[in-house]
């Protein structure tokens, strides 16, 4: 997790701790942004040592093979346009690469300012990083003459004469690019597209290349990551990473340090590799890998004062070259949104890249809550409520109602502890010179009134996984991207800016004023004012809301809207519970019902252990 998200979780947790501290009794005196290698196969075999990989930079520079004519490099580029129900894309004969890839459903953050007549290439999100060689998906191999061949530098012939194709529904189209190496030797790259799919098939062919290709393998690479498309590139970089999936295990590479490479080398069967930004992803999946394959991810992070933070990842499969006259290796190439339902529909565990959160190693709790409860609820509500802002408010209400029994129990328990304070102070004063007697009398007091001193803490901490899961979900849900709510809130996936600052606050990285964050801060102040009773704790009433207000300035408005509604409901619940005296009176239990609770039993066991140790010490002294 990146710094801002970590800071947010820490502060939110701190509010719970402070709130519990304010309402708890005084403590009683105690007696003295691309890692190890793993070989994984479909049978989940143990992992042997890392494969030794020679990086491409260690091989000779790209040259035109002596058996090729110079026109293979210098020939003019030809662009082929393909459109289906979901995307518009361009293939180029220069390297037989994907040159540009536009997603129809998702618009650029500035598209509203361009008007309805703006061309698609200015309004649709484009996912191929064009800052380098104008496209991606490359083959690399070494010839027997020691020449390094990168197909991105070669001009391919193509088997289609047209320049534009449109597919729909179950339509399909195959396009084959080829380069001849003389005397029936050639390499081919065949793309197969469908009319209703983000995923295409790519077949890499070697024909009579056994006398040209040196070594026992060649590389297939997606080299330049994914194009950054959001206004807030820092936030986008925070959620960017690369990963691989093998043996039902998902392994991530996150280039979090500027200008330092992060690497992962894996030998054996890898189901797929991916590179993702906050909302979009590229996944490259071999159809029939075997244990002789190697897979490599390399990631770097850059900081630029003009374009902002960027993370670049390369995905490389080292494919065994068999030396046969004909060798074909097929891959699935997905380029599209990080939408859980879309990814899951491919039945390849693509949905593993969906970031449900892993705060403090609690992903095993947080992910199931989000994946099987909160996200389905979110989708269900939107099926009949078109405004996502209203959906968020309704989710906050439903979650608050779900947690109400825990909240009520927590408030009642802490209310009883507050009422018990005078009696506890009497015990402390009466036995001020005998800490052990203080403990014993305090435990008796808890037993008489049937109070668990941890009763106020446990229900509140039980809520934390749900709140953390919602925080992550509203941060990464592509459904909220560019979705308006009301008034100035025109994008629930971005901060609702009402004014720009002429500077950036350090640590928090805030450079604009958020209307929802300010409103949320006011509500937090009211909530803390209702909770804090001790005059010495009044400073917390001001400090915590101010800190969280500044932090939440940079958060998506969907997140702030949720917490605003949640806190308003918390204030209402707190007022209702405080007004009601149901179960909050300090009434002694019937002696028959006075059973020691867990805390009392724990203290009793500790006291018994202490007595045994004391007896042993007395025997030794004799």
XYZ file of C-alpha atoms in Angstrom:
622
model
C 0.000 0.000 0.000
C 1.225 3.500 -0.743
C 1.885 6.253 1.782
C -1.410 8.148 1.579
C -3.554 5.030 1.911
C -1.436 3.773 4.806
C -1.669 7.149 6.543
C -5.434 7.171 6.060
C -5.876 3.728 7.576
C -3.611 4.596 10.513
C -5.515 7.799 11.261
C -8.912 6.150 10.908
C -7.753 3.420 13.273
C -6.355 6.073 15.599
C -9.766 7.716 15.806
C -11.234 4.431 17.020
C -8.472 4.002 19.575
C -8.783 7.599 20.842
C -12.552 7.314 20.960
C -12.281 4.120 22.988
C -9.685 5.707 25.271
C -11.913 8.692 25.970
C -14.771 6.438 27.016
C -12.762 3.797 28.885
C -11.823 3.665 32.577
C -8.379 4.501 33.825
C -6.011 1.507 33.621
C -5.533 -0.429 36.837
C -2.049 -0.992 38.324
C -0.423 -4.211 37.234
C 1.612 -6.641 39.284
C 5.146 -7.141 38.185
C 3.697 3.015 -7.058
C 8.335 -4.743 -10.715
C 11.402 -10.803 -4.942
C 12.218 -14.374 -4.741
C 11.755 -16.673 -7.652
C 9.147 -19.397 -7.558
C 8.703 -22.322 -9.892
C 5.060 -23.310 -9.915
C 3.262 -25.919 -11.961
C -0.345 -26.984 -12.124
C 0.291 -29.625 -9.464
C 1.715 -26.990 -7.065
C 5.145 -28.591 -7.000
C 7.927 -27.322 -4.700
C 9.974 -24.499 -6.149
C 13.557 -25.047 -7.302
C 16.251 -22.429 -7.680
C 15.854 -19.295 -9.794
C 16.431 -19.576 -13.520
C 19.425 -17.717 -14.833
C 18.278 -15.059 -17.246
C 20.532 -13.009 -19.511
C 18.938 -9.587 -19.889
C 18.455 -8.169 -23.354
C 20.923 -5.378 -22.643
C 23.698 -7.958 -22.516
C 23.142 -9.047 -26.133
C 24.350 -7.192 -29.242
C 22.517 -4.111 -30.439
C 19.641 -4.390 -32.901
C 20.898 -4.788 -36.447
C 19.409 -5.634 -39.800
C 20.263 -9.315 -40.402
C 22.638 -9.736 -43.315
C 20.128 -12.052 -44.988
C 17.480 -9.294 -44.931
C 17.182 -6.349 -47.231
C 17.469 -2.897 -45.610
C 13.905 -2.164 -46.731
C 12.720 -4.480 -43.967
C 13.558 -1.629 -41.616
C 13.148 1.431 -43.814
C 9.898 0.572 -45.611
C 6.939 2.908 -44.920
C 4.566 2.013 -42.090
C 1.033 0.837 -42.810
C -1.774 1.131 -40.235
C -4.731 -1.259 -40.094
C -7.793 -0.081 -38.133
C -10.032 -2.603 -36.404
C -13.240 -1.878 -34.505
C -15.483 -4.205 -32.559
C -18.310 -3.677 -30.067
C -15.913 -2.723 -27.271
C -12.737 -1.214 -28.731
C -11.091 0.588 -31.605
C -7.493 -0.443 -32.239
C -4.662 0.077 -34.675
C -2.167 -2.528 -35.843
C 1.041 -1.435 -37.519
C 3.252 -3.241 -40.008
C 6.195 -1.735 -38.105
C 6.882 -4.661 -35.806
C 3.393 -6.169 -36.327
C 2.474 -4.481 -33.049
C -0.608 -3.063 -31.395
C -0.055 0.635 -32.045
C -3.051 2.164 -30.258
C -5.980 0.650 -28.373
C -9.086 2.708 -27.547
C -11.792 1.589 -25.075
C -15.194 2.776 -26.265
C -16.966 2.702 -22.908
C -14.431 4.802 -20.995
C -13.663 8.435 -21.772
C -10.660 10.613 -21.019
C -10.952 12.815 -17.954
C -11.009 15.922 -20.181
C -13.480 14.600 -22.780
C -16.371 16.706 -21.431
C -14.453 19.861 -22.279
C -14.010 18.836 -25.932
C -17.665 18.628 -26.889
C -19.697 15.902 -28.572
C -18.098 16.446 -31.988
C -14.557 15.735 -30.813
C -12.851 12.795 -32.587
C -12.733 9.456 -30.780
C -8.952 9.488 -30.433
C -9.280 12.512 -28.163
C -12.233 11.346 -26.088
C -11.695 7.575 -25.644
C -9.168 6.107 -23.227
C -6.111 4.800 -25.130
C -4.105 2.108 -23.315
C -0.947 1.450 -25.359
C 2.068 3.450 -24.221
C 3.117 5.351 -27.366
C 5.950 7.367 -25.801
C 8.582 4.846 -26.896
C 8.353 2.946 -30.188
C 4.740 3.558 -31.117
C 3.325 0.166 -30.189
C 3.864 -3.023 -28.212
C 4.132 -6.833 -28.347
C 7.568 -7.851 -29.526
C 9.606 -10.969 -30.325
C 13.334 -11.169 -29.650
C 15.885 -13.818 -30.610
C 19.564 -14.196 -31.495
C 20.741 -15.434 -34.897
C 23.542 -17.889 -35.391
C 25.643 -14.925 -36.540
C 25.210 -13.279 -33.141
C 22.738 -10.664 -34.337
C 19.961 -9.623 -31.968
C 16.629 -9.476 -33.776
C 13.789 -7.448 -32.283
C 10.717 -7.666 -34.454
C 9.639 -4.196 -33.310
C 12.315 -2.829 -35.678
C 11.160 -4.822 -38.719
C 8.505 -4.009 -41.307
C 6.140 -6.924 -41.859
C 4.061 -7.870 -44.849
C 0.372 -8.372 -44.160
C -2.114 -10.769 -45.781
C -4.943 -8.227 -45.900
C -5.300 -5.468 -48.481
C -7.827 -3.426 -46.532
C -7.081 -0.635 -44.098
C -10.201 -0.792 -41.934
C -12.371 -3.604 -40.525
C -15.449 -3.602 -38.299
C -16.666 -6.571 -36.268
C -19.751 -7.116 -34.176
C -21.236 -9.893 -32.058
C -19.692 -13.262 -32.907
C -17.800 -11.973 -35.961
C -14.113 -12.867 -36.083
C -11.135 -11.635 -38.062
C -7.596 -13.024 -38.451
C -4.704 -10.938 -39.767
C -1.269 -12.444 -40.415
C 1.958 -10.431 -40.525
C 5.133 -12.015 -41.883
C 8.824 -11.314 -42.481
C 10.902 -13.483 -44.805
C 14.434 -14.522 -43.904
C 15.110 -15.985 -47.345
C 14.602 -19.421 -48.891
C 11.268 -20.318 -47.247
C 12.391 -19.099 -43.805
C 10.044 -16.635 -42.093
C 8.445 -15.566 -38.873
C 4.740 -14.758 -38.599
C 2.429 -13.067 -36.143
C -1.300 -13.741 -36.485
C -3.934 -11.755 -34.603
C -7.478 -13.074 -34.223
C -10.177 -10.680 -33.013
C -13.821 -11.180 -32.070
C -16.652 -8.707 -32.270
C -17.655 -8.827 -28.594
C -14.377 -9.299 -26.733
C -11.546 -7.411 -25.060
C -9.341 -10.455 -25.570
C -7.617 -11.425 -28.814
C -5.477 -14.395 -29.837
C -1.892 -13.901 -31.023
C -0.010 -16.743 -32.713
C 3.791 -16.509 -33.093
C 5.116 -18.724 -35.870
C 8.638 -19.838 -36.848
C 8.877 -21.426 -40.291
C 12.120 -23.141 -41.348
C 14.101 -20.978 -38.906
C 16.188 -23.805 -37.432
C 19.298 -22.700 -39.339
C 18.861 -19.042 -38.349
C 17.802 -18.948 -34.692
C 20.592 -19.574 -32.194
C 20.058 -20.904 -28.699
C 17.155 -22.808 -27.280
C 14.610 -20.041 -26.691
C 13.135 -16.775 -27.907
C 11.318 -14.008 -26.027
C 7.757 -12.728 -26.355
C 7.381 -9.380 -24.573
C 4.932 -6.654 -23.686
C 7.573 -4.029 -23.060
C 6.263 -0.603 -22.129
C 3.565 -1.209 -19.559
C 0.264 0.574 -19.919
C -0.576 4.133 -20.822
C -1.388 6.493 -17.936
C -4.784 8.059 -18.604
C -5.957 9.736 -15.376
C -5.614 13.375 -14.379
C -4.088 12.442 -11.020
C -1.042 10.475 -12.180
C 0.309 10.149 -8.626
C -2.836 8.344 -7.522
C -2.770 6.246 -10.696
C 0.860 5.285 -10.070
C 0.017 4.297 -6.484
C -2.277 1.561 -7.791
C -0.036 0.469 -10.689
C 1.800 -2.830 -10.577
C 2.693 -5.950 -12.541
C 1.936 -9.492 -11.492
C 1.884 -13.126 -12.491
C -0.450 -15.973 -11.690
C 0.881 -19.498 -11.302
C -0.330 -22.547 -9.401
C -3.283 -20.545 -8.000
C -0.828 -18.067 -6.489
C -0.852 -14.383 -7.408
C 2.533 -12.641 -7.124
C 2.959 -8.880 -7.502
C 5.820 -6.623 -8.526
C 5.542 -3.007 -7.403
C 8.197 -0.506 -8.447
C 7.811 1.870 -5.511
C 11.312 3.411 -5.487
C 12.218 5.985 -8.122
C 14.766 4.845 -10.740
C 15.325 1.456 -9.092
C 14.351 -1.730 -10.909
C 12.067 -4.296 -9.330
C 12.344 -7.786 -10.817
C 10.723 -11.179 -10.596
C 12.045 -14.255 -12.419
C 9.892 -17.374 -12.402
C 10.597 -20.741 -13.969
C 7.894 -23.201 -14.879
C 4.256 -22.912 -15.867
C 2.831 -19.396 -15.480
C -0.856 -18.999 -16.328
C -0.607 -15.300 -17.121
C 1.256 -12.067 -16.482
C -0.261 -8.628 -16.197
C 0.497 -4.958 -15.938
C -2.201 -2.676 -14.562
C -2.869 0.930 -13.747
C -5.630 1.958 -11.366
C -8.499 1.119 -13.718
C -7.063 -0.711 -16.754
C -4.846 -3.703 -17.463
C -2.935 -5.752 -20.030
C -2.788 -9.513 -19.481
C -0.679 -11.873 -21.578
C -1.520 -15.559 -21.211
C 0.117 -18.484 -23.057
C -2.325 -21.150 -24.190
C -0.033 -24.155 -23.634
C 2.998 -23.346 -21.455
C 5.180 -26.102 -20.044
C 7.748 -26.508 -17.295
C 10.609 -25.378 -19.580
C 9.233 -21.831 -19.896
C 10.648 -18.882 -17.952
C 8.792 -15.674 -17.155
C 10.222 -12.270 -16.275
C 8.818 -9.000 -14.952
C 10.882 -5.821 -14.687
C 9.448 -2.576 -13.293
C 10.765 0.949 -12.805
C 9.272 4.119 -11.373
C 10.066 7.613 -12.654
C 9.244 11.056 -11.336
C 8.690 13.853 -13.829
C 7.812 17.443 -12.945
C 5.712 17.753 -16.106
C 3.791 14.483 -16.467
C 4.043 13.328 -12.844
C 4.831 9.896 -11.427
C 4.994 6.980 -13.852
C 5.573 3.245 -13.474
C 6.699 1.113 -16.402
C 6.660 -2.684 -16.475
C 7.837 -5.206 -19.046
C 6.427 -8.735 -19.253
C 8.547 -11.372 -20.962
C 8.015 -15.062 -21.659
C 11.116 -16.994 -22.626
C 9.682 -19.660 -24.932
C 11.649 -22.839 -25.789
C 12.690 -22.970 -29.451
C 12.319 -26.550 -30.605
C 14.322 -26.288 -33.850
C 11.507 -27.912 -35.779
C 10.584 -26.732 -39.258
C 7.348 -25.243 -37.972
C 6.709 -23.971 -34.468
C 3.595 -22.071 -33.409
C 2.970 -20.642 -29.958
C -0.357 -18.990 -29.160
C -1.160 -16.384 -26.519
C -4.305 -14.673 -25.285
C -3.951 -10.893 -25.066
C -6.436 -9.009 -22.884
C -6.402 -5.204 -22.962
C -9.287 -3.648 -21.102
C -10.856 -2.400 -17.863
C -10.160 -3.717 -14.366
C -13.818 -4.585 -13.968
C -14.363 -7.589 -11.706
C -17.243 -9.069 -13.705
C -15.459 -8.592 -17.035
C -12.253 -10.210 -15.750
C -14.028 -13.116 -14.057
C -15.969 -13.931 -17.246
C -12.783 -15.266 -18.914
C -12.509 -18.074 -16.342
C -8.735 -17.676 -16.101
C -8.562 -16.076 -12.632
C -7.939 -12.677 -14.242
C -9.985 -11.167 -11.395
C -7.030 -11.790 -9.067
C -5.604 -8.433 -10.224
C -8.591 -6.605 -8.721
C -7.156 -4.796 -5.695
C -9.524 -5.306 -2.772
C -6.865 -4.176 -0.288
C -4.249 -5.811 1.893
C -3.865 -3.443 4.844
C -1.606 -4.939 7.549
C -1.775 -8.378 5.931
C -5.550 -8.635 6.408
C -6.355 -9.408 2.764
C -7.598 -12.874 3.765
C -10.379 -11.071 5.683
C -10.864 -7.924 3.604
C -10.963 -9.533 0.137
C -13.815 -11.997 0.844
C -15.884 -9.215 2.423
C -15.457 -7.028 -0.658
C -15.541 -9.777 -3.276
C -18.571 -11.707 -2.083
C -20.620 -9.140 -0.137
C -19.870 -5.472 -0.783
C -19.149 -5.507 -4.529
C -22.217 -7.664 -5.363
C -24.335 -5.366 -3.166
C -22.895 -2.328 -4.948
C -23.651 -3.823 -8.399
C -27.145 -4.927 -7.353
C -28.139 -1.497 -6.080
C -26.865 0.181 -9.238
C -28.992 -2.163 -11.351
C -32.033 -0.063 -10.394
C -30.404 3.170 -9.080
C -28.568 4.948 -11.941
C -26.766 7.556 -9.806
C -23.695 6.035 -8.172
C -23.646 8.786 -5.534
C -27.078 7.674 -4.331
C -25.835 4.065 -4.374
C -22.917 5.028 -2.122
C -25.249 6.769 0.337
C -27.512 3.736 0.394
C -24.563 1.371 0.931
C -23.432 3.528 3.871
C -26.940 3.333 5.347
C -27.172 -0.453 4.909
C -23.712 -1.052 6.378
C -24.547 1.186 9.323
C -27.755 -0.753 9.950
C -25.836 -4.026 9.681
C -23.303 -2.820 12.250
C -25.908 -1.217 14.516
C -26.082 -4.113 17.046
C -22.305 -3.965 17.488
C -22.356 -0.183 17.726
C -25.170 -0.205 20.271
C -23.463 -2.847 22.398
C -20.231 -0.855 22.302
C -21.928 2.388 23.351
C -23.852 0.668 26.167
C -20.747 -1.065 27.464
C -18.752 2.153 27.513
C -21.647 4.010 29.093
C -21.647 1.489 31.935
C -17.897 1.901 32.320
C -18.394 5.659 32.623
C -21.045 5.162 35.306
C -18.678 2.813 37.121
C -15.880 5.381 37.278
C -16.825 6.909 40.693
C -16.807 3.473 42.347
C -13.489 2.591 40.728
C -11.978 5.847 41.975
C -13.164 4.999 45.476
C -11.383 1.639 45.266
C -8.249 3.296 43.957
C -8.265 5.803 46.787
C -9.087 3.219 49.467
C -6.324 0.807 48.411
C -3.837 3.269 46.949
C -0.935 1.494 48.660
C -1.989 -1.987 47.606
C -2.150 -2.418 43.800
C -3.048 -6.103 44.078
C -6.013 -5.332 46.276
C -7.102 -2.676 43.774
C -7.154 -5.297 41.036
C -9.092 -7.792 43.120
C -11.743 -5.275 44.175
C -12.049 -3.959 40.625
C -12.647 -7.479 39.305
C -15.308 -7.974 41.955
C -16.937 -4.732 40.830
C -17.036 -5.945 37.222
C -18.561 -9.243 38.403
C -21.236 -7.583 40.573
C -22.448 -5.340 37.765
C -21.888 -7.839 34.930
C -19.477 -5.591 33.008
C -16.826 -6.681 30.542
C -14.168 -3.934 30.462
C -13.342 -4.937 26.876
C -16.998 -4.827 25.835
C -16.648 -1.378 24.318
C -13.508 -2.212 22.345
C -14.253 -5.527 20.703
C -17.434 -4.484 18.831
C -15.666 -1.420 17.433
C -12.641 -3.391 16.248
C -14.969 -5.979 14.709
C -16.220 -3.227 12.374
C -12.771 -2.292 11.078
C -12.457 -4.969 8.335
C -15.746 -3.818 6.793
C -14.766 -0.144 6.892
C -11.320 -0.873 5.415
C -12.886 -3.056 2.702
C -15.262 -0.239 1.729
C -12.397 2.272 1.714
C -10.495 0.170 -0.819
C -13.538 -0.722 -2.888
C -14.576 2.885 -3.439
C -10.972 3.781 -4.268
C -10.548 1.247 -7.075
C -14.050 0.617 -8.465
C -13.957 1.589 -12.139
C -17.750 1.977 -11.960
C -17.208 5.340 -10.204
C -14.779 6.676 -12.824
C -16.123 9.922 -14.367
C -19.519 9.363 -12.670
C -21.216 12.539 -11.372
C -23.283 12.936 -8.217
C -24.787 16.409 -7.700
C -23.685 20.040 -7.973
C -19.889 20.357 -8.262
C -19.240 16.641 -7.655
C -18.780 15.509 -11.261
C -16.416 12.550 -10.794
C -16.812 10.163 -7.857
C -13.402 8.622 -8.606
C -11.542 11.934 -8.169
C -11.419 14.655 -5.484
C -14.272 17.175 -5.658
C -12.130 20.281 -6.078
C -13.689 23.642 -5.212
C -10.417 25.614 -5.172
C -6.801 25.074 -6.200
C -3.941 25.842 -3.806
C -0.844 27.738 -5.026
C 1.340 25.144 -3.272
C 1.394 21.472 -2.302
C 1.268 20.421 1.344
C 4.166 18.127 2.279
C 3.495 14.568 3.528
C -0.189 14.754 2.574
C 0.489 15.824 -1.040
C -2.603 18.083 -1.057
C -2.786 20.817 -3.702
C -6.543 21.542 -3.803
C -9.505 22.111 -1.496
C -12.232 19.456 -1.426
C -15.751 20.498 -0.488
C -16.698 17.042 0.787
C -13.514 16.780 2.848
C -14.301 20.073 4.612
C -17.877 18.956 5.290
C -16.571 15.631 6.560
C -14.180 17.461 8.903
C -17.046 19.487 10.392
C -19.085 16.326 10.974
C -16.075 14.640 12.614
C -15.678 17.646 14.908
C -19.319 17.369 15.994
C -18.915 13.638 16.559
C -15.766 14.083 18.657
C -17.463 16.870 20.653
C -20.278 14.510 21.576
C -17.788 11.856 22.690
C -15.085 13.748 24.605
C -16.177 14.528 28.183
C -12.866 15.096 29.932
C -11.622 18.718 29.539
C -8.066 17.440 29.218
C -9.090 15.594 26.040
C -10.646 18.578 24.291
C -7.499 19.090 22.163
C -8.266 15.812 20.406
C -11.612 17.237 19.327
C -9.726 19.725 17.141
C -6.597 17.793 16.158
C -8.104 14.614 14.718
C -10.768 16.233 12.476
C -8.214 18.703 11.115
C -5.672 15.986 10.295
C -8.243 13.785 8.586
C -9.730 16.728 6.697
C -6.342 17.544 5.191
C -5.684 13.905 4.351
C -9.102 13.344 2.766
C -8.598 16.383 0.500
C -6.787 14.094 -1.958
C -9.199 11.162 -1.727
C -11.847 10.345 -4.357
C -15.151 12.058 -3.687
C -16.879 8.655 -3.590
C -14.788 7.691 -0.552
C -15.471 11.010 1.179
C -19.175 10.807 0.381
C -19.371 7.377 1.982
C -17.577 8.437 5.179
C -19.641 11.628 5.381
C -22.867 9.633 5.316
C -21.454 7.005 7.681
C -20.411 9.631 10.246
C -23.734 11.463 10.031
C -25.508 8.193 10.787
C -23.048 7.536 13.615
C -23.949 10.894 15.204
C -27.658 10.078 14.956
C -27.143 6.631 16.457
C -24.949 8.008 19.219
C -27.564 10.624 20.106
C -30.348 8.022 20.160
C -28.364 5.577 22.314
C -27.264 8.304 24.736
C -30.847 9.512 25.033
C -32.136 6.010 25.681
C -31.228 4.375 29.010
C -32.156 0.917 27.818
C -29.615 -1.443 29.348
C -27.181 1.332 30.264
C -28.117 1.645 33.972
C -25.642 0.524 36.593
C -27.694 -2.177 38.359
C -26.112 -4.988 40.404
C -26.822 -8.473 39.109
C -28.548 -11.124 41.111
C -25.853 -13.160 42.946
C -26.940 -16.213 40.956
C -26.141 -14.390 37.714
C -22.804 -12.968 38.856
C -20.423 -14.995 36.736
C -16.891 -13.894 35.977
C -16.407 -12.787 32.385
C -13.470 -13.572 30.125
C -11.439 -10.616 31.424
C -12.103 -11.575 35.048
C -11.167 -15.198 34.368
C -7.961 -14.045 32.744
C -7.065 -11.910 35.750
C -8.001 -14.745 38.111
C -5.756 -17.146 36.231
C -2.919 -14.628 36.336
C -3.399 -14.261 40.097
C -3.311 -18.023 40.593
C -0.144 -18.263 38.519
C 1.398 -15.511 40.635
C 0.565 -17.390 43.871
C 2.135 -20.599 42.567
C 5.303 -18.717 41.621
C 5.339 -17.046 45.033
C 5.137 -20.440 46.794
C 8.007 -21.785 44.678
C 10.145 -18.762 45.553
C 9.374 -19.218 49.275
C 10.458 -22.894 49.112
C 13.759 -21.924 47.472
C 14.441 -19.405 50.227
C 14.035 -22.102 52.878
